[in-house]
Amino acid sequence: MLKEASQYDAKLMEQKIQKFWDEIDAYSKVREFRKNGKKFFFVDGPPYTTGRIHLGTAWNKIIKDSILRYKSMNGFNILDRAGWDMHGLPIEVKVEGVLGFRSKKDIEKYGVGNFIAKCKEFALTHRDEMTLQFKNLGVWLNWKDPYMTLRDEYIEAAWWTLKQAHEKKLLEKGLRVVNWCPRCETAIAESEVEYAEETDPSVYIKFQLKGEEDTSIVIWTTTPWTIPANIAVAVHPSFEYVKVRAVKEDKEEILIMAAQLMQNVLKQGRYKNYEILETMPGEDMKIEYEHPLRDKVPQQKAFKHNVYLADFVTAENTGCVHIAPGHGIDDFELGVKNNLPIFCPVGPDGRYTEEAGEYKGMHVRDANETVLDDLSGKGLLLARGTISHRYGHCWRCKTPIIYLATEQWFLKVTEIKDRMLDEIRKVRWYPEWAGSARFADWVTGSRDWCISRQRYWGIPVPVWICESCGEIEVIGTMQELMERSGKPSLDDLHRPNVDSIFIKCRCGERMKRVPDVFDVWFDSAVASWATLRFPRDEKTIKEWWPADFITEGHDQTRGWFYSQLGASMIAFGKAPYRSVLMHGFTLDTEGKKMSKSLGNVVTPEEVVSRYGAESLRLYVLSQNAPWEDLKFSWDEVANVHRMLNILWNVYRFPLPYMILDNFNPFDVKEVPEGLRLEDKWILSRVQSLIKQVDAAMSEYNLHKATRPISEFVLEDLSRWYVQLIRPRTWREANDPDKLAAYYTLYEVLVTVTKLISPFAPHISEEMYQNLVRNVNPDAPASLHMCDWVTPDEKFIDLELEKRMDTVREIVEASSNARQKLKRKLRWPVKRIVVVPVKDEVASAVKSLESVLKEQTNAREIILLKSGETWEELGVEVLPVHAALGPAFKKEAGKVLAELKTVDGRALKKAIEEEGSFRLKEWTITKDMVGFRDSIPPAIAQAAFSSGEVFVDTELTREIESEGYAREVIRRLQDMRKELDLAVEEEIEALVEIRNDKVLELVSELKEFISGEVRAASLVLGSDVEIQGDLVKDWDVEDVRMRMAIKGTVKTS
RNA sequence: GGGCCCGUAGCUUAGCCAGGUGGAGCGUUCGGCUGAUAACCGAGAGGUCCUGCGUUCAAAUCGCAGCGGGCCCA
């Protein structure tokens, strides 16, 4: 049996549904139900387990959930383990914060094992919290068996992959300049560098040429602490450089710099006069210079310092670039190319080493001043100032990063770049440019991937090195490690456990693991096979891999899209995904990034607590194209909520009637014969809607799938169809016409329920449970187990859809016209006249005349021929003064006065037929007058896109009678409502009308009124003793009325 | 500095691929409706389509340059 529904309470309903899903384990049931379907492998981009989810993560999971629900209903067998990214520096930093640690030494003191345990606990706790948050959004993924990067089986996937790299000679240990956080004492990835404004020194330094103390080449830098490591100067081969004799305080010196920057440099150095001695292109510069601090940094005496050519030199500052191959990426590459020493006198803690001579032990952060003072003392500082620029910081601890040349492990992805680009072309990208433009561009410019980090909480790099012969071995699995080390069991592959495992080298000596852990990006890079438990399980990967679909934000272009592709190319030689949907970012209303510091963060919880998860879901899905950034707007969420409320009301409205009538949709075996045209129309519309949703979903255009559903619910279903069928539902007898309406509305509601279910899974489930399950216990237990709807062409009638559009336009135009004469819709009008300009209008009006009559509340519809003028329109005469004046001279005034009173239609007819008109003693000719249709006072006109409509509001006794009767009915209904009476309950009503004429008019329709308001007794009079459960005074069109109603026993 | 995306009413947006009188919703003003009712419907006002230049008979739409925002990189 159907049940009545109460008002829409999103939160209550969502909690109820989520509880229901839990109780019957709906997720597992649905996946199990589809297990013989076509396989669809989805890999969840793993969120990082720190803190709470934000709007962007919510959006991300909502997209995934909606698409998977859609795929499932379409019969796919889905594999969708949720994923968690649980290693890495961010968690280490959080744990360090909790424990009050400031450096790696504190961790070592505390014990690596203890520290790892804390990190693990942190990750697991946050995973649980975040799982709950996602579930509250109604997101269905495999939460019971998620993949977690901290599991041994996952670590093995990473190990195995590295072993492949090693075997394919794509793993390399090398000295590279990396971004280095001196606090965390580790290399950090490009993606872990956060840029922020920083004030730094901006200094011009003179490097004296060897053997020419008076002559210097001028360089500029913002990092004076790198000067002790200077090895070379770079100039641009095609820039012009000048040798200038410059004078300051009566001292002369010779300076070398780029010609176009000379003025600026001399100004900076406050030189008064100058003279250009020589001009040369960069490529002709053969210069050797002395290191400015060679007395402080003795090692520098052993190096030669020369000028080299480089394209990366820009025409800024001096045009001569200070090169420290140990402290810059370009510098390093230039050094390698020219066989320069990679001199890096700075240790991992950011302090100068022994090699820095007198600077030893000083932190580079404090060194700038000292170095500048030393240079100044030697007279080598040309100018010093400060500059505010963007500088990289460690994204976790906010420490300014430095560049350091260190020994790191690299994946040589640059060697397989071409194949990666080939693979990108094979993947389907949504939108297309995400792959062809954005991703391809990023891959083209990518460098070798530094995968090692000098930290603790991560997947240990499975490289063992012989302490004696230096032989390298990469371990691929736990089993292999046990075999090689002779350990019978291993329980956890993290540090410090693995640090104490040694294996035996071929040379007979001991091999020890390198101390590094992986860059976390390598963890998630192997997700597509780690989630299939490869290499532990070798069978599943054959059945499922590669992934059919992944979707993440556009920041993941250089992140997960890239890391996965790189790792997969190394491991399997092909892309790990077949299709990728790139989505946008959530921004605030201004289009600015949401950030704590700006205080503009909106959390998913806030939205859910105000409007429910369903509103948030449908909002993020429908607001934008998925790949565009989403500017969050509370108003728009409220709007979506409103739509859901209307859907709910449309669902709720027929229930009491259907229940009262014992309507059982399953008794209706076939489409009832008595369907009205409006029924056929809405059935056609809903079928067309299915097509529209399917077309949009085939391109993952979630916005184009969801918007038409909302529009259908609001425009077609609520604002039109429900309004049309209301009178039918009120009929009491067992009327086939009513049944047809029930049948139709029921069909439409069930279809809409399915259509909206991937996007709004709660409200649709609730509706389904009542509409379908309560009537048919054999139906699938959950809506999400139902098959997707397929459009049934036999119901589609586009011609009818078009006609109905026309009729709706006419109805709108007629309400517009009514408004002009302030005639309420409650008051019938004698007739409306439709004047089409297109022929289609006629067929629409004819076939849907009953709809038109009812919705316009018109007694009669008159349809004219296309282009015909309605004969009852008057004709207004527009005198042409320029013609009348000369023709009648002094009498023109009189003629004008006459023209105002003349019968315009007769005048027009005469002019048209005979060319002139006899107006008293004057002859009016064609050139003297113009004409315009004039609308009689009781008639109002309004246009619609394919014609115009006239509404005749002339009152008749009968119309007035009905008008007043309806005024009385409306007020009695209002009072019923106020007493909260049930629909079927009968009342006793008393109405006192202190106006004899109106009383008489109303009394004529006493029976009608009683019927409409379900009155067992109705008393109408001019002096009635008023009493009842509710008494009210009303002012009806300036007539005072007093009404009372009393509820009686239910007639049941 | 480079790549990609975005810029349309006070707000959120459709239209742009394929050039031809810019449509909605929210908000606002006015009116209506009342057996979905803490709902609902109609109308009015509100636009330098980011700016400039170009192509064209015709540009929100195509091209170029610039400005602003986002992501990524340097």
CSV table of N, CA and C in Angstrom, one decimal, chain A residues 230-296:
chain,number,residue,atom,x,y,z
A,230,ASN,N,79.8,29.9,-5.9
A,230,ASN,CA,79.8,30.4,-7.3
A,230,ASN,C,81.0,29.7,-8.0
A,231,ILE,N,80.6,29.3,-9.2
A,231,ILE,CA,81.6,28.6,-10.1
A,231,ILE,C,81.8,29.2,-11.4
A,232,ALA,N,80.7,29.9,-11.8
A,232,ALA,CA,80.8,30.5,-13.2
A,232,ALA,C,79.8,31.7,-13.3
A,233,VAL,N,79.9,32.3,-14.5
A,233,VAL,CA,78.9,33.4,-14.8
A,233,VAL,C,78.4,33.0,-16.2
A,234,ALA,N,77.1,33.2,-16.4
A,234,ALA,CA,76.5,32.9,-17.7
A,234,ALA,C,76.0,34.2,-18.3
A,235,VAL,N,76.3,34.2,-19.7
A,235,VAL,CA,75.8,35.4,-20.5
A,235,VAL,C,75.0,34.8,-21.7
A,236,HIS,N,74.2,35.7,-22.2
A,236,HIS,CA,73.4,35.2,-23.4
A,236,HIS,C,74.2,35.4,-24.6
A,237,PRO,N,74.3,34.4,-25.5
A,237,PRO,CA,75.2,34.5,-26.6
A,237,PRO,C,74.8,35.6,-27.6
A,238,SER,N,73.6,36.0,-27.7
A,238,SER,CA,73.3,37.0,-28.7
A,238,SER,C,73.0,38.4,-28.1
A,239,PHE,N,73.1,38.6,-26.8
A,239,PHE,CA,73.0,39.9,-26.2
A,239,PHE,C,74.3,40.7,-26.5
A,240,GLU,N,74.2,42.0,-26.5
A,240,GLU,CA,75.4,42.9,-26.6
A,240,GLU,C,75.9,43.2,-25.2
A,241,TYR,N,77.2,43.0,-25.0
A,241,TYR,CA,77.8,43.4,-23.7
A,241,TYR,C,78.7,44.5,-23.9
A,242,VAL,N,78.9,45.3,-22.8
A,242,VAL,CA,79.8,46.5,-22.9
A,242,VAL,C,80.8,46.4,-21.8
A,243,LYS,N,81.9,47.0,-22.1
A,243,LYS,CA,83.0,47.3,-21.1
A,243,LYS,C,82.9,48.8,-20.9
A,244,VAL,N,82.7,49.2,-19.7
A,244,VAL,CA,82.4,50.6,-19.4
A,244,VAL,C,83.4,51.2,-18.4
A,245,ARG,N,84.0,52.3,-18.7
A,245,ARG,CA,84.8,53.0,-17.6
A,245,ARG,C,83.8,53.9,-16.8
A,246,ALA,N,83.7,53.6,-15.5
A,246,ALA,CA,82.7,54.3,-14.7
A,246,ALA,C,83.4,55.0,-13.6
A,247,VAL,N,82.8,56.2,-13.2
A,247,VAL,CA,83.5,57.0,-12.2
A,247,VAL,C,82.5,57.2,-11.0
A,248,LYS,N,83.1,56.9,-9.8
A,248,LYS,CA,82.3,57.2,-8.6
A,248,LYS,C,83.3,57.7,-7.6
A,249,GLU,N,82.9,58.8,-7.0
A,249,GLU,CA,83.8,59.4,-6.0
A,249,GLU,C,85.2,59.5,-6.4
A,250,ASP,N,85.4,60.0,-7.7
A,250,ASP,CA,86.7,60.2,-8.3
A,250,ASP,C,87.5,58.9,-8.5
A,251,LYS,N,86.9,57.8,-8.2
A,251,LYS,CA,87.6,56.6,-8.5
A,251,LYS,C,87.1,56.0,-9.8
A,252,GLU,N,88.0,55.4,-10.6
A,252,GLU,CA,87.6,54.8,-11.9
A,252,GLU,C,87.6,53.3,-11.8
A,253,GLU,N,86.7,52.7,-12.4
A,253,GLU,CA,86.8,51.2,-12.6
A,253,GLU,C,86.1,50.8,-13.9
A,254,ILE,N,86.4,49.6,-14.3
A,254,ILE,CA,85.9,49.1,-15.5
A,254,ILE,C,84.9,48.0,-15.2
A,255,LEU,N,83.7,48.1,-15.8
A,255,LEU,CA,82.6,47.2,-15.5
A,255,LEU,C,82.1,46.5,-16.8
A,256,ILE,N,81.7,45.2,-16.6
A,256,ILE,CA,81.2,44.5,-17.8
A,256,ILE,C,79.7,44.1,-17.5
A,257,MET,N,78.9,44.4,-18.4
A,257,MET,CA,77.4,44.1,-18.3
A,257,MET,C,76.7,44.1,-19.6
A,258,ALA,N,75.4,43.7,-19.6
A,258,ALA,CA,74.7,43.8,-20.9
A,258,ALA,C,74.5,45.3,-21.3
A,259,ALA,N,74.6,45.5,-22.5
A,259,ALA,CA,74.5,46.9,-23.0
A,259,ALA,C,73.2,47.5,-22.7
A,260,GLN,N,72.1,46.8,-22.9
A,260,GLN,CA,70.8,47.4,-22.7
A,260,GLN,C,70.5,47.6,-21.2
A,261,LEU,N,71.3,47.0,-20.3
A,261,LEU,CA,71.0,47.2,-18.9
A,261,LEU,C,72.0,48.1,-18.2
A,262,MET,N,72.9,48.7,-19.0
A,262,MET,CA,74.0,49.5,-18.5
A,262,MET,C,73.5,50.7,-17.6
A,263,GLN,N,72.5,51.4,-18.2
A,263,GLN,CA,72.0,52.6,-17.5
A,263,GLN,C,71.5,52.2,-16.1
A,264,ASN,N,70.8,51.2,-16.0
A,264,ASN,CA,70.2,50.8,-14.7
A,264,ASN,C,71.4,50.4,-13.8
A,265,VAL,N,72.3,49.6,-14.2
A,265,VAL,CA,73.4,49.2,-13.3
A,265,VAL,C,74.2,50.4,-12.8
A,266,LEU,N,74.5,51.3,-13.7
A,266,LEU,CA,75.3,52.4,-13.3
A,266,LEU,C,74.5,53.3,-12.3
A,267,LYS,N,73.2,53.4,-12.5
A,267,LYS,CA,72.4,54.1,-11.6
A,267,LYS,C,72.3,53.5,-10.2
A,268,GLN,N,72.2,52.1,-10.3
A,268,GLN,CA,72.2,51.4,-9.0
A,268,GLN,C,73.5,51.6,-8.2
A,269,GLY,N,74.6,51.7,-9.0
A,269,GLY,CA,75.9,51.8,-8.3
A,269,GLY,C,76.3,53.3,-8.1
A,270,ARG,N,75.3,54.2,-8.4
A,270,ARG,CA,75.5,55.6,-8.2
A,270,ARG,C,76.8,56.2,-8.9
A,271,TYR,N,77.1,55.7,-10.1
A,271,TYR,CA,78.2,56.2,-10.8
A,271,TYR,C,77.8,57.5,-11.5
A,272,LYS,N,78.7,58.4,-11.5
A,272,LYS,CA,78.4,59.8,-12.0
A,272,LYS,C,78.6,59.8,-13.6
A,273,ASN,N,79.8,59.4,-13.9
A,273,ASN,CA,80.2,59.5,-15.4
A,273,ASN,C,80.6,58.1,-15.9
A,274,TYR,N,80.5,58.0,-17.1
A,274,TYR,CA,80.9,56.7,-17.7
A,274,TYR,C,81.3,56.9,-19.1
A,275,GLU,N,82.1,55.9,-19.6
A,275,GLU,CA,82.5,55.9,-21.0
A,275,GLU,C,82.6,54.5,-21.5
A,276,ILE,N,81.9,54.2,-22.6
A,276,ILE,CA,81.9,52.9,-23.2
A,276,ILE,C,83.3,52.6,-23.9
A,277,LEU,N,83.9,51.6,-23.4
A,277,LEU,CA,85.2,51.3,-24.0
A,277,LEU,C,85.1,50.3,-25.2
A,278,GLU,N,84.2,49.3,-25.0
A,278,GLU,CA,84.2,48.3,-25.9
A,278,GLU,C,82.8,47.6,-25.9
A,279,THR,N,82.3,47.2,-27.1
A,279,THR,CA,81.1,46.4,-27.2
A,279,THR,C,81.3,45.1,-27.8
A,280,MET,N,80.7,44.0,-27.3
A,280,MET,CA,80.9,42.7,-27.9
A,280,MET,C,79.7,41.9,-27.7
A,281,PRO,N,79.4,40.9,-28.6
A,281,PRO,CA,78.3,40.0,-28.3
A,281,PRO,C,78.7,39.0,-27.3
A,282,GLY,N,77.7,38.5,-26.6
A,282,GLY,CA,78.0,37.5,-25.5
A,282,GLY,C,78.9,36.4,-25.9
A,283,GLU,N,78.6,35.9,-27.2
A,283,GLU,CA,79.3,34.7,-27.6
A,283,GLU,C,80.8,34.9,-27.8
A,284,ASP,N,81.2,36.2,-27.8
A,284,ASP,CA,82.7,36.5,-28.0
A,284,ASP,C,83.4,36.7,-26.7
A,285,MET,N,82.6,36.6,-25.6
A,285,MET,CA,83.2,36.9,-24.3
A,285,MET,C,84.0,35.7,-23.8
A,286,LYS,N,85.3,35.9,-23.7
A,286,LYS,CA,86.2,34.9,-23.1
A,286,LYS,C,86.8,35.5,-21.9
A,287,ILE,N,86.3,35.2,-20.8
A,287,ILE,CA,86.7,35.9,-19.6
A,287,ILE,C,86.9,34.9,-18.4
A,288,GLU,N,88.0,35.1,-17.7
A,288,GLU,CA,88.2,34.3,-16.5
A,288,GLU,C,88.2,35.3,-15.3
A,289,TYR,N,87.6,35.0,-14.3
A,289,TYR,CA,87.5,35.9,-13.1
A,289,TYR,C,87.9,35.2,-11.8
A,290,GLU,N,88.1,36.0,-10.8
A,290,GLU,CA,88.6,35.4,-9.5
A,290,GLU,C,87.3,35.3,-8.6
A,291,HIS,N,87.3,34.2,-7.8
A,291,HIS,CA,86.1,34.1,-6.9
A,291,HIS,C,86.3,35.2,-5.9
A,292,PRO,N,85.2,35.9,-5.6
A,292,PRO,CA,85.3,37.1,-4.7
A,292,PRO,C,85.7,36.7,-3.2
A,293,LEU,N,85.3,35.5,-2.8
A,293,LEU,CA,85.5,35.1,-1.4
A,293,LEU,C,86.6,34.0,-1.3
A,294,ARG,N,87.5,34.0,-2.3
A,294,ARG,CA,88.5,32.8,-2.3
A,294,ARG,C,89.3,32.8,-1.0
A,295,ASP,N,89.5,33.9,-0.3
A,295,ASP,CA,90.2,33.8,0.9
A,295,ASP,C,89.4,33.2,2.1
A,296,LYS,N,88.1,33.3,2.0
A,296,LYS,CA,87.3,32.8,3.0
A,296,LYS,C,86.9,31.3,2.8
